[in-house]
XYZ file of C-alpha atoms in Angstrom:
670
model
C -82.383 -29.506 -6.251
C -85.553 -28.747 -8.409
C -87.754 -31.483 -9.899
C -89.838 -30.979 -13.077
C -92.683 -33.446 -13.531
C -93.058 -35.358 -16.820
C -96.837 -35.854 -16.410
C -99.499 -34.151 -18.641
C -99.857 -34.014 -22.393
C -97.002 -35.499 -24.293
C -97.090 -32.663 -26.767
C -96.466 -30.095 -24.138
C -92.925 -31.312 -23.296
C -91.373 -30.865 -26.844
C -92.762 -27.410 -27.067
C -91.498 -26.463 -23.631
C -88.002 -27.876 -24.422
C -87.906 -26.117 -27.741
C -88.702 -22.891 -25.972
C -85.865 -23.453 -23.354
C -83.428 -24.326 -26.106
C -84.372 -21.248 -28.147
C -83.974 -19.001 -25.248
C -80.621 -20.662 -24.424
C -78.915 -19.448 -27.676
C -78.151 -16.016 -26.309
C -74.628 -14.480 -25.692
C -74.456 -15.989 -22.161
C -75.548 -19.528 -23.037
C -73.532 -22.686 -22.670
C -73.599 -24.973 -25.850
C -72.838 -27.969 -23.747
C -75.998 -27.399 -21.635
C -78.175 -26.930 -24.791
C -77.040 -30.190 -26.208
C -77.764 -31.926 -22.978
C -81.303 -30.560 -22.931
C -81.925 -31.696 -26.507
C -80.865 -35.200 -25.522
C -83.636 -35.119 -22.966
C -86.307 -35.012 -25.613
C -86.905 -38.734 -25.489
C -86.299 -38.987 -21.681
C -88.976 -40.752 -19.700
C -89.780 -39.851 -16.138
C -88.800 -36.930 -13.987
C -86.101 -34.664 -15.415
C -83.360 -33.728 -12.819
C -81.163 -30.632 -13.416
C -78.067 -30.103 -11.200
C -78.198 -26.410 -10.593
C -74.969 -26.398 -8.643
C -73.016 -27.192 -11.797
C -72.699 -23.597 -13.044
C -71.413 -22.100 -9.786
C -68.967 -24.883 -9.413
C -67.607 -24.160 -12.942
C -67.294 -20.448 -12.127
C -65.570 -21.273 -8.885
C -63.116 -23.613 -10.593
C -62.321 -20.997 -13.167
C -61.776 -18.339 -10.471
C -59.461 -20.704 -8.689
C -57.506 -21.389 -11.870
C -57.216 -17.716 -12.641
C -55.974 -16.959 -9.092
C -53.504 -19.865 -9.379
C -52.228 -18.435 -12.695
C -51.883 -14.932 -11.178
C -50.092 -16.299 -8.099
C -47.790 -18.447 -10.306
C -47.106 -15.450 -12.613
C -46.218 -13.321 -9.520
C -43.944 -15.998 -8.174
C -42.230 -16.423 -11.664
C -41.742 -12.665 -11.946
C -40.211 -12.362 -8.498
C -38.068 -15.546 -9.095
C -36.775 -14.142 -12.401
C -36.010 -10.818 -10.712
C -34.184 -12.499 -7.837
C -32.498 -14.899 -10.189
C -31.132 -12.019 -12.275
C -30.155 -10.128 -9.216
C -28.015 -13.104 -8.057
C -26.265 -13.404 -11.378
C -25.682 -9.636 -11.569
C -24.194 -9.740 -8.086
C -21.980 -12.746 -9.077
C -20.758 -10.917 -12.167
C -20.003 -7.831 -10.180
C -18.302 -9.802 -7.464
C -16.194 -11.688 -10.047
C -15.144 -8.308 -11.652
C -14.244 -6.781 -8.248
C -12.228 -9.945 -7.458
C -10.399 -9.617 -10.750
C -9.683 -5.980 -9.944
C -8.349 -7.062 -6.538
C -6.081 -9.575 -8.183
C -4.781 -7.220 -10.835
C -4.121 -4.471 -8.284
C -2.245 -6.915 -6.034
C -0.109 -8.180 -8.953
C 0.617 -4.582 -10.098
C 1.545 -3.495 -6.462
C 3.879 -6.497 -6.123
C 5.464 -5.860 -9.511
C 6.077 -2.224 -8.789
C 7.403 -2.963 -5.287
C 9.732 -5.554 -6.610
C 10.945 -3.103 -9.356
C 11.747 -0.504 -6.823
C 13.473 -3.062 -4.547
C 15.678 -4.145 -7.414
C 16.634 -0.546 -8.166
C 17.696 0.100 -4.514
C 19.459 -3.233 -4.274
C 21.515 -2.274 -7.344
C 22.536 0.965 -5.709
C 23.398 -0.830 -2.462
C 25.459 -3.424 -4.385
C 27.358 -0.584 -6.136
C 28.036 1.018 -2.739
C 29.389 -2.198 -1.211
C 31.769 -2.635 -4.178
C 33.019 0.951 -3.846
C 33.442 0.673 -0.069
C 35.548 -2.393 -0.469
C 37.593 -1.061 -3.354
C 41.323 -0.345 -3.003
C 40.837 3.267 -3.922
C 38.632 3.837 -0.836
C 40.488 1.605 1.481
C 43.791 3.353 0.584
C 42.233 6.839 0.751
C 42.874 7.522 -2.949
C 40.343 10.375 -3.557
C 41.186 10.676 -7.304
C 40.639 6.955 -7.978
C 37.590 6.888 -5.758
C 36.059 9.759 -7.736
C 36.401 7.736 -10.930
C 34.508 4.813 -9.259
C 31.773 7.122 -8.008
C 31.322 8.654 -11.512
C 31.161 5.098 -13.077
C 28.563 4.014 -10.566
C 26.527 7.275 -11.294
C 26.739 6.733 -14.957
C 25.433 3.210 -14.635
C 22.404 4.278 -12.516
C 21.865 7.880 -13.623
C 18.198 7.265 -14.571
C 17.545 6.555 -10.787
C 20.318 8.095 -8.652
C 21.296 11.780 -8.331
C 24.981 11.284 -7.232
C 27.336 9.039 -5.409
C 29.564 10.484 -2.662
C 32.335 9.545 -0.159
C 32.068 11.105 3.328
C 34.824 11.034 5.839
C 34.323 9.811 9.365
C 34.149 13.373 10.587
C 31.178 14.086 8.215
C 32.905 16.130 5.589
C 32.573 15.340 1.909
C 35.735 13.867 0.345
C 34.597 13.029 -3.235
C 31.469 13.002 -5.297
C 30.444 11.960 -8.762
C 29.276 15.648 -9.174
C 32.437 17.644 -8.633
C 30.473 20.860 -8.135
C 28.984 19.380 -4.873
C 32.404 18.938 -3.330
C 33.323 22.567 -3.798
C 29.786 23.790 -2.655
C 29.974 21.601 0.468
C 33.352 22.948 1.309
C 32.232 26.467 0.732
C 29.200 26.004 3.036
C 31.146 24.054 5.595
C 28.752 21.142 5.203
C 28.977 18.426 7.863
C 26.690 15.421 7.843
C 27.983 13.488 10.737
C 24.674 14.063 12.729
C 22.394 13.067 9.801
C 20.263 10.069 10.369
C 21.627 8.032 7.488
C 25.245 8.655 8.558
C 24.606 7.788 12.220
C 22.514 4.689 11.233
C 25.157 3.321 8.820
C 27.923 3.825 11.559
C 25.720 2.286 14.269
C 24.578 -0.724 12.313
C 27.679 -1.389 10.316
C 25.574 -2.321 7.276
C 23.934 -0.653 4.270
C 21.128 1.649 5.371
C 18.315 3.020 3.200
C 16.820 6.126 4.772
C 13.380 7.471 4.859
C 12.553 10.713 3.021
C 15.005 13.432 4.150
C 15.712 16.946 2.967
C 19.309 17.728 1.654
C 21.208 20.440 3.529
C 22.666 21.978 0.438
C 19.740 22.234 -2.025
C 16.810 21.378 0.253
C 15.465 18.568 -1.947
C 13.454 15.649 -0.746
C 15.581 12.610 -1.293
C 16.252 9.055 -0.142
C 19.854 8.275 0.893
C 21.472 4.819 0.573
C 24.559 4.753 2.827
C 27.303 2.108 3.229
C 29.846 2.295 6.063
C 33.538 2.169 5.219
C 35.872 0.270 7.644
C 39.537 -0.220 7.500
C 40.813 -3.557 8.905
C 44.050 -3.691 10.929
C 45.606 -6.960 12.000
C 47.765 -6.902 15.217
C 48.852 -9.902 17.074
C 46.441 -12.122 15.134
C 43.395 -9.966 15.921
C 41.384 -7.998 13.384
C 40.350 -4.533 14.378
C 37.834 -2.584 12.272
C 37.957 1.201 12.301
C 35.108 3.405 10.983
C 36.419 5.538 8.153
C 33.160 7.138 7.034
C 30.525 6.189 4.439
C 29.939 6.012 0.813
C 26.383 7.074 -0.110
C 24.083 7.697 -2.981
C 21.064 10.031 -3.124
C 17.889 9.258 -4.948
C 15.590 12.179 -5.628
C 11.926 11.360 -5.155
C 11.285 12.755 -8.649
C 13.527 9.981 -9.981
C 11.525 7.419 -7.970
C 8.346 8.742 -9.579
C 9.931 8.753 -13.109
C 10.982 5.116 -12.600
C 7.516 4.079 -11.605
C 5.882 5.956 -14.493
C 8.366 4.524 -17.100
C 7.186 0.970 -16.159
C 3.461 1.640 -16.384
C 1.745 0.293 -19.509
C -0.264 2.670 -21.641
C -3.483 0.755 -20.877
C -2.797 0.943 -17.115
C -5.978 2.358 -15.568
C -4.891 2.401 -11.895
C -3.251 5.011 -9.731
C 0.101 4.454 -8.059
C 1.329 5.810 -4.764
C 4.472 5.247 -2.607
C 5.069 6.018 1.100
C 8.285 5.485 3.066
C 8.271 3.515 6.309
C 7.438 6.701 8.342
C 4.522 7.575 6.208
C 6.021 10.224 4.000
C 4.633 10.498 0.539
C 7.468 9.749 -1.985
C 5.196 9.462 -5.041
C 1.587 10.088 -5.810
C -0.034 10.049 -9.242
C -3.432 11.358 -8.127
C -2.602 14.204 -5.642
C 0.184 16.786 -5.154
C 1.408 15.524 -1.755
C 5.042 14.619 -2.382
C 7.174 15.147 0.779
C 4.125 15.323 3.088
C 3.692 12.921 5.929
C 0.276 11.203 5.932
C -0.291 12.222 9.582
C 0.535 15.840 9.053
C -2.200 18.453 8.988
C -1.197 19.509 5.441
C -1.905 16.034 4.149
C -5.066 15.499 6.183
C -6.456 18.785 4.645
C -6.220 17.171 1.238
C -8.576 14.350 2.216
C -12.452 14.780 2.145
C -13.782 14.835 5.670
C -16.218 11.988 4.925
C -13.379 9.456 4.161
C -10.585 10.823 6.377
C -11.083 8.484 9.345
C -11.579 5.461 7.152
C -8.553 6.239 5.023
C -6.272 6.940 7.964
C -7.150 3.619 9.463
C -6.288 1.974 6.182
C -2.896 3.744 5.981
C -2.010 2.651 9.539
C -2.764 -0.974 8.615
C -0.702 -0.760 5.420
C 2.402 0.699 7.103
C 2.922 -2.494 9.110
C 4.975 -4.010 6.289
C 2.434 -6.551 5.194
C 0.582 -7.211 1.897
C -3.003 -6.539 1.569
C -6.022 -5.190 -0.359
C -8.931 -3.203 0.825
C -12.136 -1.624 -0.637
C -12.973 1.986 0.210
C -16.265 3.729 -0.484
C -17.194 7.394 -0.554
C -20.327 9.088 -1.834
C -21.655 5.974 -3.652
C -18.333 5.234 -5.375
C -16.184 2.250 -4.516
C -12.493 1.637 -5.185
C -9.856 -0.960 -4.396
C -6.442 -0.221 -3.014
C -3.764 -2.928 -2.907
C -0.561 -2.360 -1.036
C 2.757 -4.225 -0.960
C 5.874 -3.555 1.138
C 9.066 -2.488 -0.589
C 11.804 -4.636 0.922
C 15.403 -3.951 0.245
C 18.201 -6.590 0.575
C 21.128 -4.649 1.944
C 23.614 -7.539 2.504
C 25.217 -9.892 -0.009
C 23.617 -13.338 -0.244
C 20.660 -12.273 1.862
C 22.611 -12.603 5.074
C 20.120 -10.441 7.085
C 16.387 -9.872 6.818
C 15.338 -7.338 4.109
C 14.985 -3.701 5.289
C 11.509 -2.315 5.217
C 11.719 0.777 3.007
C 8.153 1.738 2.260
C 4.854 0.640 0.832
C 3.635 0.662 -2.805
C -0.033 1.332 -3.355
C -2.228 0.585 -6.439
C -5.698 1.998 -6.528
C -8.505 1.183 -9.014
C -12.079 2.067 -9.261
C -14.498 -0.817 -8.846
C -16.063 -0.318 -12.297
C -17.185 -3.123 -14.559
C -15.362 -3.642 -17.825
C -17.367 -2.998 -21.042
C -17.964 -6.712 -21.629
C -19.121 -7.297 -18.045
C -21.335 -4.194 -17.997
C -22.932 -5.404 -21.287
C -23.657 -8.770 -19.693
C -25.324 -7.141 -16.716
C -27.311 -4.851 -19.027
C -28.369 -7.770 -21.205
C -29.404 -9.753 -18.265
C -31.425 -6.854 -16.918
C -33.181 -6.332 -20.158
C -33.791 -10.054 -20.508
C -35.287 -10.210 -16.991
C -37.489 -7.205 -17.635
C -38.724 -8.783 -20.910
C -39.239 -12.041 -19.165
C -41.332 -10.438 -16.369
C -43.382 -8.495 -18.974
C -43.923 -11.644 -20.891
C -45.122 -13.561 -17.794
C -47.519 -10.732 -16.885
C -48.820 -10.445 -20.442
C -49.368 -14.181 -20.535
C -51.204 -14.053 -17.145
C -53.479 -11.270 -18.334
C -54.348 -13.220 -21.493
C -54.851 -16.369 -19.481
C -57.522 -14.605 -17.294
C -59.713 -14.243 -20.360
C -58.894 -17.430 -22.244
C -57.757 -19.845 -19.526
C -58.746 -23.089 -21.167
C -57.684 -22.213 -24.671
C -54.364 -20.730 -23.866
C -53.325 -23.150 -21.027
C -50.985 -25.197 -23.126
C -49.538 -22.148 -24.974
C -48.792 -20.582 -21.615
C -47.014 -23.662 -20.412
C -44.883 -23.703 -23.603
C -44.048 -20.017 -23.171
C -42.950 -20.591 -19.569
C -40.831 -23.566 -20.586
C -39.213 -21.556 -23.485
C -38.378 -18.740 -21.063
C -36.959 -21.071 -18.492
C -34.787 -22.706 -21.170
C -33.588 -19.348 -22.288
C -32.637 -18.476 -18.685
C -30.950 -21.829 -18.361
C -28.931 -21.153 -21.545
C -27.873 -17.801 -20.408
C -26.884 -19.186 -17.135
C -24.783 -21.959 -18.870
C -23.102 -19.290 -21.028
C -22.264 -17.115 -18.069
C -20.858 -20.126 -16.209
C -18.771 -21.214 -19.127
C -17.526 -17.626 -19.583
C -16.560 -17.490 -15.826
C -14.757 -20.844 -16.089
C -12.862 -19.796 -19.197
C -11.787 -16.537 -17.617
C -10.643 -18.296 -14.454
C -8.726 -20.846 -16.592
C -7.044 -18.127 -18.584
C -6.042 -16.252 -15.559
C -4.552 -19.338 -13.939
C -2.621 -20.217 -17.179
C -1.301 -16.653 -17.464
C -0.232 -16.625 -13.772
C 1.461 -19.996 -14.124
C 3.249 -18.838 -17.380
C 4.467 -15.616 -15.681
C 5.637 -17.501 -12.519
C 7.464 -20.168 -14.545
C 8.948 -17.700 -16.977
C 10.189 -15.485 -14.101
C 11.819 -18.528 -12.443
C 13.399 -19.824 -15.621
C 14.750 -16.489 -16.646
C 16.332 -16.012 -13.179
C 18.225 -19.344 -13.428
C 20.619 -18.234 -16.287
C 20.774 -14.668 -14.913
C 22.262 -15.621 -11.577
C 25.379 -17.340 -13.047
C 25.982 -14.392 -15.322
C 25.760 -11.914 -12.374
C 28.081 -14.206 -10.412
C 30.664 -14.307 -13.172
C 30.286 -10.471 -13.461
C 31.178 -10.027 -9.776
C 34.128 -12.424 -10.084
C 35.356 -10.472 -13.167
C 34.900 -7.176 -11.247
C 36.852 -8.647 -8.281
C 39.510 -9.816 -10.634
C 39.789 -6.391 -12.186
C 39.966 -4.753 -8.731
C 42.645 -7.202 -7.490
C 44.775 -7.144 -10.676
C 47.957 -5.257 -10.720
C 47.154 -3.970 -14.159
C 44.055 -1.755 -13.541
C 41.181 -2.229 -15.929
C 41.832 -5.880 -16.922
C 40.836 -9.198 -15.396
C 41.148 -12.921 -16.084
C 38.404 -15.633 -16.430
C 38.988 -19.293 -17.136
C 37.685 -21.126 -20.237
C 35.283 -23.016 -18.049
C 33.803 -19.746 -16.855
C 33.584 -18.435 -20.482
C 31.715 -21.683 -21.472
C 29.331 -21.278 -18.513
C 28.721 -17.631 -19.530
C 28.103 -18.644 -23.069
C 25.810 -21.548 -22.096
C 23.703 -19.342 -19.861
C 23.483 -16.520 -22.373
C 22.366 -19.077 -24.997
C 19.801 -20.425 -22.566
C 18.542 -16.947 -21.871
C 18.348 -16.280 -25.638
C 16.343 -19.605 -26.075
C 14.035 -18.738 -23.263
C 13.313 -15.263 -24.586
C 12.732 -16.617 -28.198
C 10.347 -19.188 -26.814
C 8.331 -16.624 -24.814
C 8.219 -14.355 -27.922
C 7.044 -17.168 -30.093
C 4.307 -18.101 -27.638
C 3.181 -14.472 -27.562
C 3.012 -14.395 -31.402
C 0.950 -17.625 -31.511
C -1.494 -16.371 -28.867
C -1.825 -12.876 -30.502
C -2.161 -14.265 -34.024
C 0.873 -12.352 -35.344
C 3.001 -15.388 -36.285
C 4.124 -15.238 -39.932
C 6.040 -17.637 -42.252
C 8.743 -16.766 -44.850
C 8.424 -19.729 -47.244
C 11.063 -20.804 -49.696
C 11.843 -24.060 -51.556
C 14.492 -26.175 -50.083
C 15.718 -29.793 -49.600
C 14.471 -31.248 -46.354
C 17.324 -33.794 -46.353
C 19.840 -30.853 -46.413
C 18.028 -29.089 -43.595
C 18.027 -32.312 -41.515
C 21.729 -32.717 -42.064
C 22.406 -29.156 -41.044
C 20.248 -29.565 -37.835
C 22.211 -32.717 -36.924
C 25.457 -30.821 -37.282
C 24.297 -27.810 -35.296
C 22.889 -29.897 -32.430
C 25.832 -32.217 -32.404
C 28.310 -29.299 -32.032
C 26.310 -27.667 -29.089
C 25.085 -30.702 -27.152
C 28.402 -32.001 -25.847
C 29.068 -28.737 -24.146
C 25.717 -28.890 -22.390
C 26.105 -32.396 -20.984
C 28.963 -33.548 -18.919
C 27.433 -36.578 -17.211
C 27.182 -38.850 -20.217
C 28.779 -39.345 -23.556
C 27.010 -37.496 -26.469
C 24.906 -40.043 -28.458
C 25.544 -40.647 -32.083
C 23.036 -39.104 -34.550
C 22.588 -40.877 -37.986
C 20.697 -39.522 -40.955
C 18.863 -41.913 -43.291
C 17.653 -39.651 -46.076
C 15.188 -40.388 -48.880
C 16.799 -41.638 -52.096
C 15.877 -38.417 -54.000
C 16.033 -34.746 -52.804
C 12.941 -34.060 -50.707
C 11.908 -30.554 -51.822
C 9.384 -28.694 -49.666
C 8.023 -25.091 -49.744
C 8.269 -23.897 -46.189
C 9.889 -21.460 -43.711
C 13.437 -22.766 -43.672
C 14.424 -21.200 -40.404
C 11.285 -22.466 -38.528
C 11.507 -26.010 -39.942
C 15.175 -26.040 -38.794
C 14.042 -24.929 -35.389
C 11.493 -27.804 -35.257
C 14.053 -30.430 -36.369
C 16.678 -29.159 -33.910
C 14.123 -29.149 -31.072
C 13.175 -32.760 -31.725
C 16.802 -33.782 -31.940
C 17.590 -32.106 -28.664
C 14.703 -33.872 -27.021
C 15.763 -37.192 -28.449
C 19.345 -36.730 -27.306
C 18.227 -35.552 -23.850
C 16.159 -38.739 -23.304
C 18.370 -41.206 -25.228
C 20.761 -41.715 -22.251
C 23.739 -42.032 -24.602
C 22.124 -44.393 -27.063
C 21.920 -43.630 -30.810
C 19.468 -41.336 -32.542
C 18.248 -41.788 -36.040
C 16.716 -39.230 -38.410
C 14.749 -40.790 -41.280
C 13.189 -38.824 -44.186
C 10.801 -40.162 -46.851
C 8.139 -39.022 -49.222
C 4.573 -40.158 -48.512
C 2.266 -39.171 -51.502
C 2.144 -35.398 -51.553
C 3.748 -34.961 -48.164
C 7.347 -35.043 -46.839
C 7.833 -37.001 -43.603
C 10.674 -36.653 -41.172
C 11.092 -39.124 -38.294
C 13.366 -38.571 -35.237
C 13.788 -41.999 -33.524
C 15.569 -42.539 -30.198
C 16.167 -45.541 -27.857
C 15.411 -43.744 -24.636
C 12.757 -44.257 -21.952
C 9.771 -43.573 -24.276
C 6.637 -41.474 -23.702
C 4.765 -42.097 -20.417
C 0.984 -42.642 -20.618
C 0.512 -39.693 -18.316
C 2.401 -37.226 -20.538
C 1.214 -38.479 -23.984
C -2.278 -36.758 -24.083
C -0.756 -33.286 -23.395
C 2.614 -33.797 -25.121
C 2.179 -30.863 -27.432
C 0.607 -28.446 -24.905
C 2.165 -25.597 -22.955
C 4.248 -26.733 -19.953
C 3.670 -30.414 -20.807
C 7.132 -31.200 -19.330
C 9.037 -28.860 -17.022
C 12.715 -29.670 -16.843
C 15.782 -27.839 -15.802
C 16.517 -26.932 -19.451
C 13.475 -24.879 -20.292
C 9.856 -23.914 -19.854
C 8.287 -26.962 -21.510
C 7.295 -24.897 -24.556
C 9.569 -26.643 -27.247
C 6.946 -29.231 -28.500
C 4.144 -26.672 -28.226
C 6.004 -24.207 -30.435
C 7.003 -27.055 -32.804
C 3.356 -28.042 -33.255
C 2.327 -24.446 -33.876
C 4.962 -24.109 -36.512
C 4.071 -27.318 -38.309
C 0.288 -26.451 -38.085
C 1.053 -23.078 -39.663
C 2.535 -25.000 -42.695
C -0.682 -27.078 -43.044
C 1.175 -30.155 -41.770
C 0.910 -32.302 -38.663
C 3.204 -33.476 -35.890
C 2.717 -36.576 -33.687
C 4.688 -38.972 -31.536
C 4.520 -42.617 -30.547
C 6.509 -45.127 -28.688
C 8.615 -47.506 -30.899
C 6.861 -50.822 -31.588
C 10.011 -52.713 -32.728
C 10.969 -53.855 -29.188
C 14.021 -51.689 -28.981
C 12.362 -49.121 -26.652
C 12.357 -45.339 -27.055
C 10.018 -43.171 -29.105
C 9.680 -41.566 -32.574
C 8.507 -38.058 -33.415
C 7.204 -37.311 -36.841
C 6.596 -34.155 -38.730
C 4.664 -34.125 -42.039
C 4.519 -31.106 -44.378
C 3.419 -30.780 -48.014
C 6.074 -31.140 -50.748
C 6.849 -28.209 -52.966
C 5.164 -27.743 -56.244
C 7.531 -27.942 -59.284
C 7.112 -24.238 -60.030
C 8.219 -22.994 -56.596
C 11.661 -21.240 -56.594
C 14.499 -23.345 -55.226
C 16.928 -22.218 -52.507
């Protein structure tokens, strides 16, 4: 601390101060200090100057600059790590999506192949139990074999009947019978013949080479037994087998025919022993994966890893695994091909082979764009932070607030991007879940009407086989009605699924004409009334009454679609009315036509009401729960609206309303 005395001539101090002030106006001066010195002009007594003030200010500025640099570095690293985490999440989500798609595709292809083999097995069972085979009628059996081959020619090569001594008796391809006889062909020691005789059940072989033409095929064999009854005891005698051969090229063609054009994966198929039956990516058909020839096709760097994967997959279980080689990563999903070889699933399915679906772990265009945008955004953010820090070093005080605003703005941008990515991920997951639910429900509902149809077909076939007049059979009126009902239900399910597809893809179109809504309501009542009694046997069909408007109610709309909406509302009302009456009321409300379907059933529950017109709002034994959803889409397409409410008149039940614009006078009438 220095002290300057105030003694001496009073004129000396102003001059000295003026000199100090004048010298303090240079480039390195501080205006605040100059002003302070000027204020000392009238100060009395000793003048005390704190010489520690300037170093302290420099030190504070240095600390502030260091703090800004450190903070800038932390923010840069944080933004980099933050972007890295999100990029990883996007990549992981994409890989998981690839896993899911590959698993679904492997399952679908395996089930497709299982169905084809099960169809062949069913044909063989029918042939083995036919009177032609049981009675040893070669001519009649040949006709059956040819019919079976014609029905499955896209998959099978031929059907044959082999005697118990291993010689060929008949074949759908007559030239094979002559060739086998000429070559003295005997298959009694072949694996499929021995296995069918030993197990007494349908047997699906692994890949085998034919004796006659040396082709790689799969053989489905069904043993033939004759039953003798003596003294009340049944004795079964092995009489040979009926068999069908499936060329591996047909298996490959079947798989390729079911692949969608946009399918970006590779398909492979091994039998239970590891023999390649189909491969889209390498020429290895007929090779065993453990053979030296197949191993030579594999790069040495991935051979051990790939062999371990194949061994795991051949255990008959479902799975998915990622394999990496030379920086590239891919997903392989596998699913066992199980074949039901007995009617009504009396035994466990036979493990035939494994279906493989492989796909490269590559981001889709949209996901790759998101990662690239995030990377660019992060780099720009880091550059902005560094630039702000450099500027802040020179103008710390002046730019302090602006720097804070910049950081806050960048942080807000990052938060917004984060929120957008989160919403996109949630929407993607929701869509995947909805699609999966739709596929599962549709598959279940389509199976329900198909099973009775297949059952009636088997009964009809049995009737034909047992009838004395060959080629004809008998079915009851009840069975015909059941067949008609299930075919109608299958048609309704198919139409609903196609309508939902059109709505979702934006391809739904209207064919508008001018017609009377009263007439259309009357036709819908007549149509639904004629069909409903045949669908319900546990309660009397309710009465449906039409209360039309006084004048014709002309609308300009798609007549077929409006009829579909009215009929759907009527069917719902009848289904929930429990035998009580249903009333259809039409009226004109300003420029709109209103139709009301009123029932006296149980009403609409509070749980269902908010989602009444959404997909799968109600799942019943009669459909997918798409009727009201489709009705709403149709009415919306007409610029109208549809709604429902519980009746407020104390009589119970609910009312459904549709409102569409009335037709202009100039519209053509129909």
